[in-house]
Coordinates of C-alpha atoms in Angstrom, one line a residue:
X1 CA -70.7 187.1 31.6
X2 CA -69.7 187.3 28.2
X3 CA -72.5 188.4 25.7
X4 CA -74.0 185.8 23.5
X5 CA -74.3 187.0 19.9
X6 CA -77.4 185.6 17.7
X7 CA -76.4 182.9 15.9
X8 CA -77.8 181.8 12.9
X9 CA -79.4 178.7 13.6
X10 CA -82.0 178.3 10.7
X11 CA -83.4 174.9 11.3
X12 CA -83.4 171.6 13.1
X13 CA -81.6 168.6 12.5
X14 CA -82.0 166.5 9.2
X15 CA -82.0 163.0 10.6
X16 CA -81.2 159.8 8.3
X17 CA -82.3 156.8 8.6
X18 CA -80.4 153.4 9.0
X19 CA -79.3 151.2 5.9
X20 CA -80.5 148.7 8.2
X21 CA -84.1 149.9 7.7
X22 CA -83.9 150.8 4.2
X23 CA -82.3 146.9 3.5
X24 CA -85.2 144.3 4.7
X25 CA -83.4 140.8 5.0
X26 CA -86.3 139.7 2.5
X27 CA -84.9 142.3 0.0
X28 CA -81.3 141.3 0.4
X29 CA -81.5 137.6 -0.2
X30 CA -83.6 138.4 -3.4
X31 CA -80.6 140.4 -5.2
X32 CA -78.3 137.9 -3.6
X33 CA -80.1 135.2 -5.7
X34 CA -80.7 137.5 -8.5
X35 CA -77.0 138.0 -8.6
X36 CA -76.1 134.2 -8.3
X37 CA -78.4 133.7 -11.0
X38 CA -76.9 136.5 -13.6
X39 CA -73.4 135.0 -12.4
X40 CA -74.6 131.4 -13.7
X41 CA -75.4 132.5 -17.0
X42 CA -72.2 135.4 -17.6
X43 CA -70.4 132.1 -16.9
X44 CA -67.5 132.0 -13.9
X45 CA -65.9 135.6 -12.9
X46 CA -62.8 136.3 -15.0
X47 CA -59.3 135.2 -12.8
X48 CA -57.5 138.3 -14.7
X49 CA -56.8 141.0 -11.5
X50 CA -57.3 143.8 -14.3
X51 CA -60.4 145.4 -13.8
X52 CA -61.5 146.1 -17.7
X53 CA -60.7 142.1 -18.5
X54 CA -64.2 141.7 -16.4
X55 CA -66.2 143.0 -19.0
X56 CA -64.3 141.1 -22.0
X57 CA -66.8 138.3 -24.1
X58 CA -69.9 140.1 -22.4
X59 CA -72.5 140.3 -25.3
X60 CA -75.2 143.3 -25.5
X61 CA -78.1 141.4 -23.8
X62 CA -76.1 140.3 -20.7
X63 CA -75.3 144.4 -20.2
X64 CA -79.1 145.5 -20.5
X65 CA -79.7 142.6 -18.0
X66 CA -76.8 143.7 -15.7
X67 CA -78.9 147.2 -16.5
X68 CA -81.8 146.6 -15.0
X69 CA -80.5 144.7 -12.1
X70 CA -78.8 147.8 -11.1
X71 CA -81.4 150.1 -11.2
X72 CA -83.7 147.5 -9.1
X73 CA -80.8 147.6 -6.2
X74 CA -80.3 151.9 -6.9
X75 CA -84.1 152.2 -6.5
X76 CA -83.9 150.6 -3.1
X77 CA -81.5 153.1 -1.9
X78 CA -82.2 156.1 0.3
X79 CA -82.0 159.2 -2.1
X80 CA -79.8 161.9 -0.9
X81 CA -81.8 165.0 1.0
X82 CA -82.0 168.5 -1.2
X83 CA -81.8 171.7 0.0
X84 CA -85.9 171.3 -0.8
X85 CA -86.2 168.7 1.7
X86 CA -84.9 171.3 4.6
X87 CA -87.1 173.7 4.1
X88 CA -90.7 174.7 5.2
X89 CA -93.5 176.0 3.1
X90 CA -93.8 179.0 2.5
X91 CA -97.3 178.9 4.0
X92 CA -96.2 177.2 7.0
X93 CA -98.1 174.0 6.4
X94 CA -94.9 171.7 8.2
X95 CA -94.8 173.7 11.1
X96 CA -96.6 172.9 14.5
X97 CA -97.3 175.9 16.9
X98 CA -98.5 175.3 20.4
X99 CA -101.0 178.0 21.7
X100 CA -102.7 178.1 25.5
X101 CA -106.3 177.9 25.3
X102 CA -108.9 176.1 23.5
X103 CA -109.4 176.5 19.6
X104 CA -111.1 180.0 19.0
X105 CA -109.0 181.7 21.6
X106 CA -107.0 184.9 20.4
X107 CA -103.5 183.3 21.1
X108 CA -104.4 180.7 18.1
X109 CA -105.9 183.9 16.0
X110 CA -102.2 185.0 16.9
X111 CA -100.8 181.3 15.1
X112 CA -103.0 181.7 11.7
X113 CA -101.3 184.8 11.7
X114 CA -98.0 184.2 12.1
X115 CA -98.6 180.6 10.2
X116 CA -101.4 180.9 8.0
X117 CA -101.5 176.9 7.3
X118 CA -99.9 175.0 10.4
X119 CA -100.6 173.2 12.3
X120 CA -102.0 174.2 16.0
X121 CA -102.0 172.7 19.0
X122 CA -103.3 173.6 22.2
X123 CA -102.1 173.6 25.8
X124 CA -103.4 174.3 29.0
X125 CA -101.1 176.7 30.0
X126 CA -98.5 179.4 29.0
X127 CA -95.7 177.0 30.2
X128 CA -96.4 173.9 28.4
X129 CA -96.6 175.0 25.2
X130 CA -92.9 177.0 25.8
X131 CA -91.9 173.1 27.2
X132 CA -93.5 171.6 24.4
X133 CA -91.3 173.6 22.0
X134 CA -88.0 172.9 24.5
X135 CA -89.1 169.4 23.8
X136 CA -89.2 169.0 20.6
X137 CA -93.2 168.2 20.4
X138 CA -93.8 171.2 18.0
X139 CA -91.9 173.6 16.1
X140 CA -93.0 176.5 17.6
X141 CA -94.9 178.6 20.6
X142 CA -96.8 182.2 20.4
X143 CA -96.5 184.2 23.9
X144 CA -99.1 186.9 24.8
X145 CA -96.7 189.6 25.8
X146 CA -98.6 193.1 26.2
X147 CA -102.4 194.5 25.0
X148 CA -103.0 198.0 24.7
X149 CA -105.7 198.4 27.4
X150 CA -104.1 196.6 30.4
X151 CA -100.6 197.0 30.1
X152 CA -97.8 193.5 30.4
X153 CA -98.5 190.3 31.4
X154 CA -95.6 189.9 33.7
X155 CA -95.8 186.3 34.2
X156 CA -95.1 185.6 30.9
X157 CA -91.8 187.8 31.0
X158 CA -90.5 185.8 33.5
X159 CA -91.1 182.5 31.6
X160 CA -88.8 184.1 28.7
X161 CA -86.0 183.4 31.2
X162 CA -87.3 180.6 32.5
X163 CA -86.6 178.9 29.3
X164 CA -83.9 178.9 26.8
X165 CA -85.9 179.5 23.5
X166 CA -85.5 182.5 21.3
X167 CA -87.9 185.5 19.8
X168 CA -87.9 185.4 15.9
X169 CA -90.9 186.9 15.4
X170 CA -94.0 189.0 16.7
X171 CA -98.1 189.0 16.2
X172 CA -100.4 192.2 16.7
X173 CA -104.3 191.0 17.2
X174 CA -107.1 193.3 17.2
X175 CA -109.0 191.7 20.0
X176 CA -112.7 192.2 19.7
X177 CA -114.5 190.8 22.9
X178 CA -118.1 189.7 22.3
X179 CA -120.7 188.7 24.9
X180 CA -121.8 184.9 23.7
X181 CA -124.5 183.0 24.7
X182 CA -126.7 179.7 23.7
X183 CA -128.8 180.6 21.1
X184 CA -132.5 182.3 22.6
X185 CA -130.5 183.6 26.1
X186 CA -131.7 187.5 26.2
X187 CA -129.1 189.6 27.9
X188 CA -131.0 190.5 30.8
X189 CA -130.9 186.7 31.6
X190 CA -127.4 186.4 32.5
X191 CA -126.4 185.9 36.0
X192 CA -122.9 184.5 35.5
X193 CA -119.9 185.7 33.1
X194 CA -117.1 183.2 32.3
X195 CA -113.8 184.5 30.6
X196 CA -110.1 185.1 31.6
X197 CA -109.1 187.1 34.2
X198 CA -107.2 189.6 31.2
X199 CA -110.9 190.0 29.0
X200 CA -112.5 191.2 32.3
X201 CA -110.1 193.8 32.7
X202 CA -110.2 195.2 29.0
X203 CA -113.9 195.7 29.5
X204 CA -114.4 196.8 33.2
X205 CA -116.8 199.3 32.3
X206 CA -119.3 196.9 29.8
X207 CA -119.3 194.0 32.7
X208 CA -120.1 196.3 35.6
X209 CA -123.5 198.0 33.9
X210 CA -124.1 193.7 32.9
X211 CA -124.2 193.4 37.4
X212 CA -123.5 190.1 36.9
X213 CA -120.7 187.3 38.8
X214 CA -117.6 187.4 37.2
X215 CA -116.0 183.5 36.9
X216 CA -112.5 183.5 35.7
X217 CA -111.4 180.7 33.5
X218 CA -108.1 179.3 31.7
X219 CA -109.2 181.1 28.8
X220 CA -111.7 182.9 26.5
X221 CA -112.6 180.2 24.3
X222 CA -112.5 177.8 27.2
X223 CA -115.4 179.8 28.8
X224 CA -117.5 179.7 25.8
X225 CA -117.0 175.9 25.1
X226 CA -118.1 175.0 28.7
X227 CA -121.8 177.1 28.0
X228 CA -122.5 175.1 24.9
X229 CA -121.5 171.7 26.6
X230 CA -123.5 172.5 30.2
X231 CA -126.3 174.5 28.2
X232 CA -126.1 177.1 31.0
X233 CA -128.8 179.5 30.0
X234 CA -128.2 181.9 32.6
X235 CA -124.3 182.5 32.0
X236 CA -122.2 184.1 29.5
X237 CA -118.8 184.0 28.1
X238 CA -116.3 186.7 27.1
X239 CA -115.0 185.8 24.0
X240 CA -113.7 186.2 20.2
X241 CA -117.0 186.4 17.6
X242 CA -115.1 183.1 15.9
X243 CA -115.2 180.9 19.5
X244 CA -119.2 182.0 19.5
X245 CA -119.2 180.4 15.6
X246 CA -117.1 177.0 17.0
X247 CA -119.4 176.5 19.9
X248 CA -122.5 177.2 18.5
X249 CA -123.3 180.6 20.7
X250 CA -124.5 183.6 19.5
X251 CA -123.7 187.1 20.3
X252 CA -125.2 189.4 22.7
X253 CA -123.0 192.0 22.4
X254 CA -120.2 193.1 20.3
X255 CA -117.2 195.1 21.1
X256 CA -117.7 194.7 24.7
X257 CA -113.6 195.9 25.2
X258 CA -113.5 199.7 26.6
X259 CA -111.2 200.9 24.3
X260 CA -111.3 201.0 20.9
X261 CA -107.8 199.8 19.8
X262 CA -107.5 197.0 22.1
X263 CA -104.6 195.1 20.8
X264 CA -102.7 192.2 22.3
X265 CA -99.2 191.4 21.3
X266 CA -98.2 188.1 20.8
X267 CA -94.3 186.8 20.6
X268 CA -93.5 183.9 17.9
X269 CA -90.4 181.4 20.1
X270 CA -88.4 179.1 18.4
X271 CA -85.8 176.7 19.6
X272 CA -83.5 178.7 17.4
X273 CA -82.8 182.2 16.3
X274 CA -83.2 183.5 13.0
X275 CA -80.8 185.2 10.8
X276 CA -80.7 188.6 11.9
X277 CA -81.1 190.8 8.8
X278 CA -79.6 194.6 7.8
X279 CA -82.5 195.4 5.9
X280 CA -86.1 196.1 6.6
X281 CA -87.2 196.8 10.5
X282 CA -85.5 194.5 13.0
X283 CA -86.7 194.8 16.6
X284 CA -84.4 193.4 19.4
X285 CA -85.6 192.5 22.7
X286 CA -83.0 192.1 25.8
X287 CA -83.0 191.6 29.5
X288 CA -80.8 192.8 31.7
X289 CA -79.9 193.9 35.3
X290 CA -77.7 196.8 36.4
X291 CA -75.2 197.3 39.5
X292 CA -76.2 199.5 42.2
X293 CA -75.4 203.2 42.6
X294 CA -76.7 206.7 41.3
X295 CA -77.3 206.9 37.6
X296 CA -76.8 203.2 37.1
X297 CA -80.2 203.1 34.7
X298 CA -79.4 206.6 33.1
X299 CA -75.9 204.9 32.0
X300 CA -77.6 201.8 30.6
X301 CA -80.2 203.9 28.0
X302 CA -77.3 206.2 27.1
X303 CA -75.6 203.0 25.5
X304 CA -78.3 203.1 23.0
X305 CA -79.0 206.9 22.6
X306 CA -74.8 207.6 22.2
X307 CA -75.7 205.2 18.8
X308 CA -79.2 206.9 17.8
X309 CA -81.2 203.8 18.6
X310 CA -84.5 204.1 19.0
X311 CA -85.8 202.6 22.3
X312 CA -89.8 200.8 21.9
X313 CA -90.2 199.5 25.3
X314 CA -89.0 199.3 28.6
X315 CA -90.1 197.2 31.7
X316 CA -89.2 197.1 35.0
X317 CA -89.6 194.0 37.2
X318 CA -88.3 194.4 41.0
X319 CA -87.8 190.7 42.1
X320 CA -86.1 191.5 45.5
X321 CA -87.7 188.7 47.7
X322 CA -88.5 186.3 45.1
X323 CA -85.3 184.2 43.4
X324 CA -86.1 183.8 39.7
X325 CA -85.0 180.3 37.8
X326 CA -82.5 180.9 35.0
X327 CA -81.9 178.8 31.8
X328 CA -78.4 179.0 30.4
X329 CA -77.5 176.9 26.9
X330 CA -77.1 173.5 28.7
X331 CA -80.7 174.0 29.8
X332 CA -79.5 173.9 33.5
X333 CA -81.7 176.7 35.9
X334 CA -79.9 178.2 38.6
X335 CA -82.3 180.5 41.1
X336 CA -81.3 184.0 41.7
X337 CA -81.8 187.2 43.0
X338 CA -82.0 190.5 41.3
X339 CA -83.0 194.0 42.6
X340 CA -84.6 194.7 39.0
X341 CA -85.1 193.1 35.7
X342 CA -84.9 195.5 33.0
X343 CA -86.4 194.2 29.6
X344 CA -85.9 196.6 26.5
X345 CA -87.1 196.9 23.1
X346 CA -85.1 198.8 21.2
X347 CA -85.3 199.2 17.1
X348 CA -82.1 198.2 15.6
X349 CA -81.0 195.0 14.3
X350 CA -77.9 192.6 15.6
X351 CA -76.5 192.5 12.6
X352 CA -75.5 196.2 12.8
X353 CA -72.6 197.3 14.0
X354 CA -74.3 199.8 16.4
X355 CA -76.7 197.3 18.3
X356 CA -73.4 195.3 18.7
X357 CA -71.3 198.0 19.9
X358 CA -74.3 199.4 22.2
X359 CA -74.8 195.6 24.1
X360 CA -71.1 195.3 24.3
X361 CA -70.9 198.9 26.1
X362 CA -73.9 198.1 28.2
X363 CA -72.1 194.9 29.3
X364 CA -69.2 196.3 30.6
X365 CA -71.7 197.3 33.8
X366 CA -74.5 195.1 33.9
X367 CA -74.4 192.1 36.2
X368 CA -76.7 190.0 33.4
X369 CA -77.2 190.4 29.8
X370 CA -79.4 188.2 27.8
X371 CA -80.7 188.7 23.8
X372 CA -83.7 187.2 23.9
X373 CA -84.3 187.5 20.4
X374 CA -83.7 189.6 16.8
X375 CA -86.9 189.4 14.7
X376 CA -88.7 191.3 12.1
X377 CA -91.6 194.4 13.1
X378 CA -94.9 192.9 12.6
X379 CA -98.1 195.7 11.1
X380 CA -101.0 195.6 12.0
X381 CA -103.3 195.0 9.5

């Protein structure tokens, strides 16, 4: 398969709109008998086929008549789009990112972070808001990919190939779990703990000494939101301190995660890729899967060691029994079978030389080979 380099798609399409919308048959007939009119009083149309004898015998009020005629039928016309006009703000006020969970979850923390003013939108799960993206509904989609405290969330690696979007950025979140309840619960009240299935694990030690039923929900905000509508005085949710000020709850207990740096992070898709960059700290994320035989795997992270590139993360998924749906350009999915999905991080960017040279080495025996994206490092701050 030949490799696919990064192109540099920077935006969607600019889309014009039909004369036949900007011209209303109203409007049309007006200049028509605006024009007949002027005609009648510059007297009949010169018979002379030279171009400059129209304008002989015309005196000075007939041209600042003719004037203002023409900027009437100029101002009707569509004005031509600026390089302005195909941009975003800087703030990210145009752009629409699609989240799963309910407002106050950590995945739209993850959007005000990325896009400090845009527009969020939520979706029930992890796979509508990539579709939603595919589909032109919003501009863009932030992924949960990895927290600190329970390792990958291997579902969502898979949906990377399950759709043909791109990575062009990345979000770090502290996430700091709190214990909400309606306002006058005590904590020895609570029989019943809502959150996701992901907040349980990251504080496994805080929930058993609670020794109450764990309920697992579509997400962390989501849990919260249903205490305050049901006014269930007897149940809890695991969830972000800002859910707990959205819902009205207050907290029982703060910093309920068992490690102290529990940090998820997030991946920003796009229907495009950026512009990779030579400059500042790129990160490059591939997928790929190897040949069998001895050393196969040793041969694949000496392509990127031979080059000094610094590998951030590997992951192994073995998908042996289970066909996995792939998304080529066209958008067409084919199933199919792989002993193991290798996805790497590795710190370089595509516009170097040496991240091209190391994907066209690892290429030459790797059975698939896919750049999921070239994006900047993201801090945490």
């Amino acid at each position: 398969m030949a490799l696919k380099a990064i192109g540099n798609g920077v935006g969607g399409a600019c889309h014009m709109t039909p004369r036949a919308c900007l011209h209303p048959k109203s409007s049309l007939s007006l200049r028509m008998v605006e024009r007949k009119e002027s005609e009648k009083e510059m007297g009949p149309s010169p018979s002379s086929s030279n171009p400059q004898d129209q304008f002989k015998g015309l005196r000075s009020g007939d041209l600042e008549k003719n004037a203002r005629a023409l900027t009437r039928d100029c101002n009707a016309l569509p004005k031509p789009l600026s390089s302005m006009d195909c941009l975003t703000s800087s703030d990210g006020s145009a752009i629409r990112v699609a989240y799963q969970g309910s407002p106050g979850s950590f995945s739209e923390d993850a959007a005000l972070k990325a896009y400090p003013h845009c527009v969020r939108v939520p979706c029930e799960h992890f796979e509508v808001a990539l579709k939603a993206v595919e589909l032109w509904h919003v501009d863009r989609a932030v992924l949960p990919i990895e927290n600190t405290s329970v390792g990958s969330i291997h579902r969502n690696y898979d949906l990377l190939l399950s759709h043909r979007l791109h990575i062009i950025g990345e979000v770090q979140i502290k996430v700091d779990l709190c214990l909400l309840a309606l306002p006058g619960a005590k904590k020895e009240d609570i029989q019943r703990v809502f959150s996701h299935l992901q907040a349980f694990q990251q504080c496994e030690k805080s929930i058993s000494d609670l020794k109450a039923i764990r309920i697992n929900f579509e997400d962390t905000a989501s849990a919260a939101q249903l205490i305050a509508e049901r006014g269930m005085r007897d149940a809890g949710a695991i969830a972000s301190a800002r859910a707990g000020e959205l819902y009205g709850l207050k907290i029982l207990q703060n910093k309920l995660h068992d490690e102290d740096a529990n940090i998820t992070r997030f991946l920003v898709l796009s229907r495009e890729p950026i512009l990779p960059k030579t400059y500042g700290p790129f990160k490059t994320s591939i997928v790929f899967t190897l040949e069998e035989g001895a050393g196969m795997l040793f041969k694949a992270l000496a392509v990127f060691a031979l080059r000094n590139i610094n590998i951030l993360k590997i992951e192994s998924r073995p998908l042996r029994t289970s066909p996995l749906r792939l998304v080529d350009d066209l958008n067409h999915g084919t199933a199919m079978y792989f002993e193991y999905l290798f996805y790497v991080d590795f710190e370089a960017s595509m516009a170097e030389t040496r991240a091209q040279n190391a994907l066209g080495h690892l290429q030459e025996f790797s059975k698939f080979l896919r750049v999921l994206g070239c994006y900047p490092v993201d801090t945490l701050l």
